[in-house]
PDB file of C-alpha atoms and ligand atoms in Angstrom:
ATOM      1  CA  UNK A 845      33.913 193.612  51.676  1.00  0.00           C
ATOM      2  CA  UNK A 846      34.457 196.778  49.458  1.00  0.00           C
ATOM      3  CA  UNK A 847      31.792 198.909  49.165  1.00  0.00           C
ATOM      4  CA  UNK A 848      32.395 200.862  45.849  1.00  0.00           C
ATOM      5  CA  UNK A 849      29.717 203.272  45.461  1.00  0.00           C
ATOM      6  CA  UNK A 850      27.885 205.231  48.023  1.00  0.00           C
ATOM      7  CA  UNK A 851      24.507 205.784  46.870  1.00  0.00           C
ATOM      8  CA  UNK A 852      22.234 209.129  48.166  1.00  0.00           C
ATOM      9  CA  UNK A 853      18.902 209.478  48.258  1.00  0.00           C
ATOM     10  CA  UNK A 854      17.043 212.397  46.784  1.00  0.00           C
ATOM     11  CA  UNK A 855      13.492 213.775  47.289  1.00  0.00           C
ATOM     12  CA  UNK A 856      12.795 214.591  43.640  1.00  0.00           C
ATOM     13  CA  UNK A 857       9.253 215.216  42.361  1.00  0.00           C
ATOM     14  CA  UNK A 858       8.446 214.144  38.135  1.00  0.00           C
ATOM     15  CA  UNK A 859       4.983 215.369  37.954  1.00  0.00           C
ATOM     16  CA  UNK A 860       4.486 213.191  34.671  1.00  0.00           C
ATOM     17  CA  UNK A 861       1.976 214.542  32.338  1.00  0.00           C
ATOM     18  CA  UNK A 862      -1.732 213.030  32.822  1.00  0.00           C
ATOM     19  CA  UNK A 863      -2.484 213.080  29.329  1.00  0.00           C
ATOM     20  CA  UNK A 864       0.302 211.227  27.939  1.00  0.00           C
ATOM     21  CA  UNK A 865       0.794 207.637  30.140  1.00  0.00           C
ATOM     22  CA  UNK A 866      -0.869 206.093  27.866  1.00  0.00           C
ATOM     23  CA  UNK A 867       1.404 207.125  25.099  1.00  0.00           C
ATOM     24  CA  UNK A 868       4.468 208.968  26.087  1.00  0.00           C
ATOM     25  CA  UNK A 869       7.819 206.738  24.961  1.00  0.00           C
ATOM     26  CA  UNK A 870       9.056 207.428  21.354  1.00  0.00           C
ATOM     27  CA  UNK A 871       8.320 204.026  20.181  1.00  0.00           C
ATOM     28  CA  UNK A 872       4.582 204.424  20.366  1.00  0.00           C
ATOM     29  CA  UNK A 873       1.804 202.813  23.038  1.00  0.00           C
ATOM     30  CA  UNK A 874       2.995 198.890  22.969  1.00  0.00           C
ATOM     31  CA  UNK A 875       6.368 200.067  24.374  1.00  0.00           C
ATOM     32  CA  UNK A 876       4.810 202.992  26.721  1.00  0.00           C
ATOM     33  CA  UNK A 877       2.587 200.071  28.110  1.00  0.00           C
ATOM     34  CA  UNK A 878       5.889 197.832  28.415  1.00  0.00           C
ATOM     35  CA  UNK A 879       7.576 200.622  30.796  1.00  0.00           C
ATOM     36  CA  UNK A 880       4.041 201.140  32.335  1.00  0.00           C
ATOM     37  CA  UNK A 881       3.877 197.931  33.440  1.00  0.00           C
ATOM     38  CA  UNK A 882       7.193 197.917  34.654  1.00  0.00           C
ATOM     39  CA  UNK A 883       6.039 200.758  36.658  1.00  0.00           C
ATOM     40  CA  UNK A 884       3.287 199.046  37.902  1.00  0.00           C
ATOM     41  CA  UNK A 885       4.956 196.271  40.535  1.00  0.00           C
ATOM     42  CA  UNK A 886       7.908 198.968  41.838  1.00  0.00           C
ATOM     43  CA  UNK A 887       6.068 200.803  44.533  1.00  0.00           C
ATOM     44  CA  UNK A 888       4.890 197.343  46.087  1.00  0.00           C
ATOM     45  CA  UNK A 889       8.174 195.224  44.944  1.00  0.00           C
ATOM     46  CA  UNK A 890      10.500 198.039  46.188  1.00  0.00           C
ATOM     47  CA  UNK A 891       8.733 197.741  49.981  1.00  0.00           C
ATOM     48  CA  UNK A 892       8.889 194.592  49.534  1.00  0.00           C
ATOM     49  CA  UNK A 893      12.769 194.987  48.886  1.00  0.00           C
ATOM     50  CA  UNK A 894      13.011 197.050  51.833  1.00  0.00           C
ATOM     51  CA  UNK A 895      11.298 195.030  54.178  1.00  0.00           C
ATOM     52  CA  UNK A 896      13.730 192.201  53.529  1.00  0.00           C
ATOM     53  CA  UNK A 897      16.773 193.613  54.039  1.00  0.00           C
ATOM     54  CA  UNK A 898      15.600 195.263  57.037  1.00  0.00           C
ATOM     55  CA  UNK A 899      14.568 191.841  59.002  1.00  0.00           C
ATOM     56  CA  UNK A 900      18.638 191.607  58.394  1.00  0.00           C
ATOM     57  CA  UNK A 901      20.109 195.061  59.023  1.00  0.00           C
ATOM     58  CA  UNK A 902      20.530 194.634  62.764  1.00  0.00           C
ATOM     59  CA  UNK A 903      22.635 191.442  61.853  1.00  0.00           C
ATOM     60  CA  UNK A 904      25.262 193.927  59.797  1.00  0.00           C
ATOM     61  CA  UNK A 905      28.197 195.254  61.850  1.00  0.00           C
ATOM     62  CA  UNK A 906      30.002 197.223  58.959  1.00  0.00           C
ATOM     63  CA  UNK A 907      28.952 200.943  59.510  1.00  0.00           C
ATOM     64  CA  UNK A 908      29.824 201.611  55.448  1.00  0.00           C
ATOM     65  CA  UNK A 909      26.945 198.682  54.884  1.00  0.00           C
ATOM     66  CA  UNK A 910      24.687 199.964  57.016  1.00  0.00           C
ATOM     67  CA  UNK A 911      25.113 203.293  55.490  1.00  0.00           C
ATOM     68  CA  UNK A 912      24.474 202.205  52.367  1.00  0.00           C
ATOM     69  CA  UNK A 913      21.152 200.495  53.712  1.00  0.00           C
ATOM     70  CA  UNK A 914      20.102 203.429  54.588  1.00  0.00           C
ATOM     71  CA  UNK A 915      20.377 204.938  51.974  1.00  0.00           C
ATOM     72  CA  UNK A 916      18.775 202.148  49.414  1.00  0.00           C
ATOM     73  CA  UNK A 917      15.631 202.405  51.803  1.00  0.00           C
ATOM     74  CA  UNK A 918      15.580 205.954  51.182  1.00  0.00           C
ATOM     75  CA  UNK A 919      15.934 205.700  47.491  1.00  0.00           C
ATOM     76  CA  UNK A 920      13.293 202.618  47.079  1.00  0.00           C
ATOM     77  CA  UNK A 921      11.054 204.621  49.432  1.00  0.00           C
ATOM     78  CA  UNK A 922      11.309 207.722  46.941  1.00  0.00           C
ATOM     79  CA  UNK A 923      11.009 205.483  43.734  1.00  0.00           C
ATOM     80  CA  UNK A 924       8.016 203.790  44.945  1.00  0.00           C
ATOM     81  CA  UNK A 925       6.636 207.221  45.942  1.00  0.00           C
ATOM     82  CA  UNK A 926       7.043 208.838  42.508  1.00  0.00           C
ATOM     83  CA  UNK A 927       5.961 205.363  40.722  1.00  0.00           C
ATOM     84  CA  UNK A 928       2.475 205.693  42.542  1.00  0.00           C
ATOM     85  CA  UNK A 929       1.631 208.805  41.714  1.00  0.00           C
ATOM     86  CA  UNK A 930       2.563 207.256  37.739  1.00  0.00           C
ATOM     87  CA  UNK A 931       0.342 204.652  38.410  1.00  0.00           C
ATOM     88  CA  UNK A 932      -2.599 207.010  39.748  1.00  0.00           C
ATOM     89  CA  UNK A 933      -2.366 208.800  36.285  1.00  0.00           C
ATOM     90  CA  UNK A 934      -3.186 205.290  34.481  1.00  0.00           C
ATOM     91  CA  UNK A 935      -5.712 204.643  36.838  1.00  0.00           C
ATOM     92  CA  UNK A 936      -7.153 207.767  35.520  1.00  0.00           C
ATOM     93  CA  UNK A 937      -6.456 207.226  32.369  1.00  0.00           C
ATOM     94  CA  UNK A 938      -8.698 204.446  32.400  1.00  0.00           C
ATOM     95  CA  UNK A 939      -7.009 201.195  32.902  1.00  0.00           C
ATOM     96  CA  UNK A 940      -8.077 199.517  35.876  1.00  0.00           C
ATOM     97  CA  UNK A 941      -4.385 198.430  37.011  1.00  0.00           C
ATOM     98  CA  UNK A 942      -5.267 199.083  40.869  1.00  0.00           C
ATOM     99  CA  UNK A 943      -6.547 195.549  40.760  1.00  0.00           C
ATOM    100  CA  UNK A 944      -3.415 194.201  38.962  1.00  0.00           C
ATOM    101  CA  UNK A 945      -1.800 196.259  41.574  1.00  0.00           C
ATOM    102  CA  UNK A 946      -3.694 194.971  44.553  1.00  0.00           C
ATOM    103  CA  UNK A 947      -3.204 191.081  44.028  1.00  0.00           C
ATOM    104  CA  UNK A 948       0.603 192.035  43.674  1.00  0.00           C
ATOM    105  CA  UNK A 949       0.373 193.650  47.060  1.00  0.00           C
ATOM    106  CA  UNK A 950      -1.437 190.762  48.880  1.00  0.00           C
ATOM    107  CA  UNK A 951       1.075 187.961  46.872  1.00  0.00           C
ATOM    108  CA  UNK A 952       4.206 189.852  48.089  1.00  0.00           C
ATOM    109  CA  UNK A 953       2.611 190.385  51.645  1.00  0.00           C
ATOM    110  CA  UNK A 954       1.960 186.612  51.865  1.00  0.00           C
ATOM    111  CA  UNK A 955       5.341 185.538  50.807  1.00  0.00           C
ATOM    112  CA  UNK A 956       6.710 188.256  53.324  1.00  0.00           C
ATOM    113  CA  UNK A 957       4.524 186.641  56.034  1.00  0.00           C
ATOM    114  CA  UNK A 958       5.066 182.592  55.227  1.00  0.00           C
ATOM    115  CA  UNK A 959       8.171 182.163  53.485  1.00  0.00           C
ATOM    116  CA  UNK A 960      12.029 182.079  55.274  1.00  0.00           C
ATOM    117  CA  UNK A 961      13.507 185.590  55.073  1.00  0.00           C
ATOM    118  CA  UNK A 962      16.389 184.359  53.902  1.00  0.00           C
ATOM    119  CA  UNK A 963      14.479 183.318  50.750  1.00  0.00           C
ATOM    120  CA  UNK A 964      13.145 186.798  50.302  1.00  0.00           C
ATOM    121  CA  UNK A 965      16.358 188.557  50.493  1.00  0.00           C
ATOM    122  CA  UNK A 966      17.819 185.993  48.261  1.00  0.00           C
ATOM    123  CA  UNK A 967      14.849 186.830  45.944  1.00  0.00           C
ATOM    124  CA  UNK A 968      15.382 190.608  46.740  1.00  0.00           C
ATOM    125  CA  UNK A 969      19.026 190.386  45.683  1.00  0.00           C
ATOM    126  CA  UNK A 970      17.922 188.384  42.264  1.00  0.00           C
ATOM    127  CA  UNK A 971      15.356 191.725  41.286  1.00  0.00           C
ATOM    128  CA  UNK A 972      17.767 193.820  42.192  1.00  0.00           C
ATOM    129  CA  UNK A 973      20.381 192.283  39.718  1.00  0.00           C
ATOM    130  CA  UNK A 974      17.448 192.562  37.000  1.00  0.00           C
ATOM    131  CA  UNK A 975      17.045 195.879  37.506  1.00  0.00           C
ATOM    132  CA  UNK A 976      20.487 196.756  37.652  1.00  0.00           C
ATOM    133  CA  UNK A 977      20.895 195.551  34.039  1.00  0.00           C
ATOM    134  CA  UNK A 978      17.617 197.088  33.237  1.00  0.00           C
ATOM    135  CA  UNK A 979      18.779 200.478  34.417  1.00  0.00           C
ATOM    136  CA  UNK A 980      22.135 199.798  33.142  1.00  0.00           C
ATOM    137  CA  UNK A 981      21.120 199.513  29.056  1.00  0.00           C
ATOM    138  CA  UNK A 982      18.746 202.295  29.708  1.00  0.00           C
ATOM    139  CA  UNK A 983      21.660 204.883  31.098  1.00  0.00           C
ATOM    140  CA  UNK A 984      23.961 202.919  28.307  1.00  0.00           C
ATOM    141  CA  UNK A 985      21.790 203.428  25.243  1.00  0.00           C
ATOM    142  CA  UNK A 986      20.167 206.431  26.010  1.00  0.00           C
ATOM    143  CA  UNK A 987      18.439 206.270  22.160  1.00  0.00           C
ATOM    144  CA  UNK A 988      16.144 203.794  23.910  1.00  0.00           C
ATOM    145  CA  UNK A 989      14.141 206.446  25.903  1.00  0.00           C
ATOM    146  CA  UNK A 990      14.910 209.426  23.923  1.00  0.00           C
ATOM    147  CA  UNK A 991      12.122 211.974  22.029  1.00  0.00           C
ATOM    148  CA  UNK A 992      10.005 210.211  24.294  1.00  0.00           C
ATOM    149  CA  UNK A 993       7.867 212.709  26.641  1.00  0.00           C
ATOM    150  CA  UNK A 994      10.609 214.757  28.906  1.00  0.00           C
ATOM    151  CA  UNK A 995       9.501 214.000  32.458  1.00  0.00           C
ATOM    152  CA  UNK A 996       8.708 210.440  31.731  1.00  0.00           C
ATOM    153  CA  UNK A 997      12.416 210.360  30.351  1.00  0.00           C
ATOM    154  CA  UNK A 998      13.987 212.162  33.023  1.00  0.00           C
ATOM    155  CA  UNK A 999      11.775 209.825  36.303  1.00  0.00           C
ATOM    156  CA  UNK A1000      12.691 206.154  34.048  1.00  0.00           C
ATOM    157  CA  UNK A1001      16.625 207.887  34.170  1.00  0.00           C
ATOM    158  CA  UNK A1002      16.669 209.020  37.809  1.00  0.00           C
ATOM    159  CA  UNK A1003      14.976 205.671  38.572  1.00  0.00           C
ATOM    160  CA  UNK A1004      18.102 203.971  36.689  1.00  0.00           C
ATOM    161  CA  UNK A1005      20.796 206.285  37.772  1.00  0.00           C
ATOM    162  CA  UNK A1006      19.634 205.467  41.662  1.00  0.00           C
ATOM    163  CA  UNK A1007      19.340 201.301  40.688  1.00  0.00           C
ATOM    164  CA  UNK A1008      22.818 201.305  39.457  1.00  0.00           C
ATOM    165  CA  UNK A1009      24.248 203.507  42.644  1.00  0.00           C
ATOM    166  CA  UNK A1010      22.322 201.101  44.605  1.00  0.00           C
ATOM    167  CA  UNK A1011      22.823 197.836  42.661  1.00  0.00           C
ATOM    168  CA  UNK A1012      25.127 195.850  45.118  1.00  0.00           C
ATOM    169  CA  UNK A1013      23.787 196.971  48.552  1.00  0.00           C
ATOM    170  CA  UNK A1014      21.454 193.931  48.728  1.00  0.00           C
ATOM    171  CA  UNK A1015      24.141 191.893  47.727  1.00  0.00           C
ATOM    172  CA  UNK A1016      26.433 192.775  49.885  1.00  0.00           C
ATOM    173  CA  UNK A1017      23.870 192.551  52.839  1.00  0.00           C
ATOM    174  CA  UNK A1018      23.545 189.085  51.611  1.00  0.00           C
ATOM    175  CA  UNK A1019      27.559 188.590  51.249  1.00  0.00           C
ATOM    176  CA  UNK A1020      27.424 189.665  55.051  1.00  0.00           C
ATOM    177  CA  UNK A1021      24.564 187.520  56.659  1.00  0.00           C
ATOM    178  CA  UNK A1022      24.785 184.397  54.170  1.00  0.00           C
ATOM    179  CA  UNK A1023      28.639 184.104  53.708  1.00  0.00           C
ATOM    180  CA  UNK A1024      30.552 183.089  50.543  1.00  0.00           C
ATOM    181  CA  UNK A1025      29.667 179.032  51.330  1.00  0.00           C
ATOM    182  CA  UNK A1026      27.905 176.643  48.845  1.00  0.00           C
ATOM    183  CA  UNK A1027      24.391 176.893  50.598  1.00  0.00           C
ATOM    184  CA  UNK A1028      24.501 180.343  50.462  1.00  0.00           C
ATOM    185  CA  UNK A1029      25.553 180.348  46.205  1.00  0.00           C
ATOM    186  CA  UNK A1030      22.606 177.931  46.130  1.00  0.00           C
ATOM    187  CA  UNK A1031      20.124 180.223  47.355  1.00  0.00           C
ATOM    188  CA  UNK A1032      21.290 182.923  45.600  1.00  0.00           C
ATOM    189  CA  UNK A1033      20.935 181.160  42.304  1.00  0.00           C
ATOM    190  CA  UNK A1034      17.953 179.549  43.072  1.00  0.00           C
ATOM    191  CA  UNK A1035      16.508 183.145  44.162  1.00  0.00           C
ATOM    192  CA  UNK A1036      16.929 184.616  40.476  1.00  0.00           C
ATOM    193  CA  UNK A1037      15.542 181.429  39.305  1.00  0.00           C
ATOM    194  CA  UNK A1038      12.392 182.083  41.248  1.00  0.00           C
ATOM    195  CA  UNK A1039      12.355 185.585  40.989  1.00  0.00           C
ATOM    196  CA  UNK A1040      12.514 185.281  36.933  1.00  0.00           C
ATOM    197  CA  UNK A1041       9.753 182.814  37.366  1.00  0.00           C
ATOM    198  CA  UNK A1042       7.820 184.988  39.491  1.00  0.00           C
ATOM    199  CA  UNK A1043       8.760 188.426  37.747  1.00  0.00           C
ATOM    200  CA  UNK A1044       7.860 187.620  34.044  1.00  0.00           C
ATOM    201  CA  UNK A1045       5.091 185.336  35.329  1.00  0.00           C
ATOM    202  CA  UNK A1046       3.431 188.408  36.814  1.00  0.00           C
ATOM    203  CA  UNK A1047       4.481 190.782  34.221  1.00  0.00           C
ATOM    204  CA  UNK A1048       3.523 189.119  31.255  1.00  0.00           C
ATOM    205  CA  UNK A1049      -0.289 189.015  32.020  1.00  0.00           C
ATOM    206  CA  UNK A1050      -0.634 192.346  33.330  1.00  0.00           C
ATOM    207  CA  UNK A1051       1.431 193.455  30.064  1.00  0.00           C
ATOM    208  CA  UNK A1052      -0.901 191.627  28.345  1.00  0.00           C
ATOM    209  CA  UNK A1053      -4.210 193.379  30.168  1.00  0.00           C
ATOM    210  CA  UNK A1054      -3.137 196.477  29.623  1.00  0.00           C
ATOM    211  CA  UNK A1055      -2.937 195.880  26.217  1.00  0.00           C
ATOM    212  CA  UNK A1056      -5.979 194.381  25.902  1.00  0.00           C
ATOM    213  CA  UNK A1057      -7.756 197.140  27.951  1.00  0.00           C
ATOM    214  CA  UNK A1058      -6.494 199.677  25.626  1.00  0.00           C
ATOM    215  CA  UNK A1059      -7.898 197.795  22.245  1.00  0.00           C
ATOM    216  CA  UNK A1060      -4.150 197.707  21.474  1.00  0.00           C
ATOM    217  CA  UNK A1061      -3.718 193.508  21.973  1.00  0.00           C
ATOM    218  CA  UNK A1062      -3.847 193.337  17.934  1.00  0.00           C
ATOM    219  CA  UNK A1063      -2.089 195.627  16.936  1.00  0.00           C
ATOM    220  CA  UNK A1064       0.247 194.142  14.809  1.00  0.00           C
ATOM    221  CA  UNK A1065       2.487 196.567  13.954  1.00  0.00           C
ATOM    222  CA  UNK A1066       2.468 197.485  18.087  1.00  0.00           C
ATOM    223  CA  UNK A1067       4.131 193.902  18.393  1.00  0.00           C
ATOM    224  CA  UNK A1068       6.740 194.500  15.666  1.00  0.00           C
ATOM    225  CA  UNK A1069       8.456 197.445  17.345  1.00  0.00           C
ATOM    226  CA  UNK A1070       7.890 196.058  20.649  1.00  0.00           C
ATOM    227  CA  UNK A1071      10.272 193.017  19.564  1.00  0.00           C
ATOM    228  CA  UNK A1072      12.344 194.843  17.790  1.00  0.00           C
ATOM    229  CA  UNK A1073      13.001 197.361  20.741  1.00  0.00           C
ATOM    230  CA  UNK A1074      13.145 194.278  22.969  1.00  0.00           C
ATOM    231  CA  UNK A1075      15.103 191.380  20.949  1.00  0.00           C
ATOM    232  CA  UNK A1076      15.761 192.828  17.608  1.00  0.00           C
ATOM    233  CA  UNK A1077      18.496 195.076  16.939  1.00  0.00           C
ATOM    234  CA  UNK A1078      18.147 197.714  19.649  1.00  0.00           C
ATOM    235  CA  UNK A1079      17.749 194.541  22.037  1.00  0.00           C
ATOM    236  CA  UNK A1080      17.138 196.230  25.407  1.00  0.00           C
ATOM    237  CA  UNK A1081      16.410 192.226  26.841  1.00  0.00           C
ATOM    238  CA  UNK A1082      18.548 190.703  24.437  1.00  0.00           C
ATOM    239  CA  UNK A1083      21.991 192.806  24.995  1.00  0.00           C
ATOM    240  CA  UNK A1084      21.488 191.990  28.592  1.00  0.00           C
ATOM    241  CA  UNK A1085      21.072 187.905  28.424  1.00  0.00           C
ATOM    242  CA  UNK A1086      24.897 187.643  29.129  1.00  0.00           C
ATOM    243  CA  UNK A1087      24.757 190.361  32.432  1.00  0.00           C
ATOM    244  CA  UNK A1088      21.761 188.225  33.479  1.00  0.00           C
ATOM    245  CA  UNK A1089      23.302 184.777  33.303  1.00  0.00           C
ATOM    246  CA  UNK A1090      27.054 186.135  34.835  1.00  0.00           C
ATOM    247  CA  UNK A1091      24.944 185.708  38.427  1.00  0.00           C
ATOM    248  CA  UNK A1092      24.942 182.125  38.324  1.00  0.00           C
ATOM    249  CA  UNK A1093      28.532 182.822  38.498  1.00  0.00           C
ATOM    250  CA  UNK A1094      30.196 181.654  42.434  1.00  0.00           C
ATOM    251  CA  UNK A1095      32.283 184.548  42.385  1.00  0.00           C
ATOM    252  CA  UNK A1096      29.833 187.170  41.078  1.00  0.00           C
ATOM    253  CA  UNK A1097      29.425 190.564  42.456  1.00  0.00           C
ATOM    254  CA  UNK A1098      27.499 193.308  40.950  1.00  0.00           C
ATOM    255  CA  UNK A1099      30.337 195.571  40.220  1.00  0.00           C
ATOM    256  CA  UNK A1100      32.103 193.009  38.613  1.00  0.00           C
ATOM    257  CA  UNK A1101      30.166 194.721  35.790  1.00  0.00           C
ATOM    258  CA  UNK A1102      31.869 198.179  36.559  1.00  0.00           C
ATOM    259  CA  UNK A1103      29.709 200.954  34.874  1.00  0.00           C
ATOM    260  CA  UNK A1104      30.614 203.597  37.191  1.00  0.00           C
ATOM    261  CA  UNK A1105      30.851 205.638  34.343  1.00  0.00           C
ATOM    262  CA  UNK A1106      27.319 205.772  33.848  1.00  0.00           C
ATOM    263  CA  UNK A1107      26.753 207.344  36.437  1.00  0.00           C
ATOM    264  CA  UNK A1108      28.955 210.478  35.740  1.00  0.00           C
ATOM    265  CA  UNK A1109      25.802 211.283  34.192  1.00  0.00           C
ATOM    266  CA  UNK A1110      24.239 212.161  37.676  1.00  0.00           C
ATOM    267  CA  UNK A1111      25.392 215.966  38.139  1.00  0.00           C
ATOM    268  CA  UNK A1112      24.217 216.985  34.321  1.00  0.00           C
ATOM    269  CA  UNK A1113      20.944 214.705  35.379  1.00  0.00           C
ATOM    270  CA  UNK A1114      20.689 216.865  38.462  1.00  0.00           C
ATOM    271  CA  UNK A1115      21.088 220.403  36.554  1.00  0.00           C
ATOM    272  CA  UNK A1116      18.639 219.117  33.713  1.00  0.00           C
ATOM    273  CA  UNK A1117      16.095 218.220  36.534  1.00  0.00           C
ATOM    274  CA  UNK A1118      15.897 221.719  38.567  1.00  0.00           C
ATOM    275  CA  UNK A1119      15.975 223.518  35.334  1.00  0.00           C
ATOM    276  CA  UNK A1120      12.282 222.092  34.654  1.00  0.00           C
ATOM    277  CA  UNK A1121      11.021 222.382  38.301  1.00  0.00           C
ATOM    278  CA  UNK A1122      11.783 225.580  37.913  1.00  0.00           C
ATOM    279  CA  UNK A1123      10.796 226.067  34.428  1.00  0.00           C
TER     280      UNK A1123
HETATM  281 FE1  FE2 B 959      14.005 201.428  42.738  1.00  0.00          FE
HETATM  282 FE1  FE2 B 960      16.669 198.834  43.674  1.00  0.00          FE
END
């Protein structure tokens, strides 16, 4: 197994604005409550992440992998940190999603408690590969965040930076406790399957409450630049239907889609970020 990409975690702090989560993204409040959402399920999705690929980690003998675990816990650990204090800011703002937030946090802890591991960590390597491509158009298209509020911008492009140095370390934990056989492709597939199921199934209504909550469920013109942003011609889903479906493939592996070069954008990233904590 070749591990291409050595990800690091870092302890950075975002201290996004108060005043603007309910509007802070370019493209007005029905696409700031899109990402918010988002935002919502990572701190409790990204321990549950952890937690399944730790029941495996003592079953990995390559000292690269287990590197590289450590590493992914210490970057989910840090992007669920930062993502809660987000979500304490809409809280605040008004919008009651600590409920939303709480039934996600007693579903995941019930399917961590009564379902095989090996069907979380197949489901854990299916969100990963969505937000790989997520993070991957985001880094790729940059016009899709920009003008938007600057330290919203800069934690949604740390967050995608880390997802994409991190996107095949579940995978390849998988690759080394499942093996390359049929049952294994089975699960795997039937994992995103499930997790797409599960993911927009969860999503969508909570979207949806938000939206309501914040009197903005009719606006019409809201809707029109939230599907144009998402299937029209900037297409942030749409561009990514074909990166989606390539995991169905048997021989896929994340880096099949090599954008290393995205993340060239790290050190200038880096320099942008202590120039405003210091600022
Ligand atoms: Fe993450
Ligand atoms: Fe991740």
């Amino acid at each position: 197994m070749k591990m291409h990409i050595m990800p690091i975690r870092r302890n950075l702090k975002f201290h996004v604005p108060d005043e603007k989560v309910l509007n802070w993204h370019s493209w007005g409040p029905t696409v700031t409550q899109f990402f918010n959402t988002l935002s919502l399920f990572f701190p409790e999705g990204e321990r549950f992440f952890i937690n399944s690929v730790r029941k495996y980690r003592d079953r990995i003998d390559d000292p690269e992998l287990q590197e590289a675990v450590r590493a992914f816990i210490g970057q989910e650990a840090m992007h669920g940190r930062e993502h809660e204090d987000y979500n304490k800011k809409m809280v605040e703002a008004g919008l009651p999603v600590d409920t939303q937030e709480a039934i996600v946090s007693k579903l995941l802890d019930v399917i961590s408690k009564y379902t095989p591991n090996a069907l979380q960590l197949s489901a854990t390597v299916a969100l990963e590969h969505l937000t790989a491509i997520l993070a991957d158009i985001l880094l790729r298209e940059p016009d899709l965040i920009d003008d938007s509020d600057e330290s919203y911008q800069r934690l949604w492009h740390w967050h995608a930076l880390e997802e994409t140095e991190h996107k095949a370390v579940a995978f390849d934990v998988w690759t080394a406790v499942m093996g390359k056989g049929v049952g294994a492709y089975g699960l795997r597939c039937f994992g995103l399957g499930l997790a797409t199921v599960v993911f927009w199934g969860l999503v969508i209504p909570v979207f949806l409450e938000v939206l309501r909550e914040q009197g903005k469920l009719t606006d019409w013109k809201g809707w029109q630049k939230f599907f144009h942003y998402t299937f029209g011609d900037i297409g942030m889903l749409r561009k990514q239907i074909g990166n989606y479906l390539d995991y169905f493939r048997p021989g896929f592996h994340p880096w099949d889609h090599d954008n290393r070069e995205l993340l060239l954008q790290i050190d200038s990233f880096l320099a942008e970020q202590e120039a405003a904590a210091s600022a």
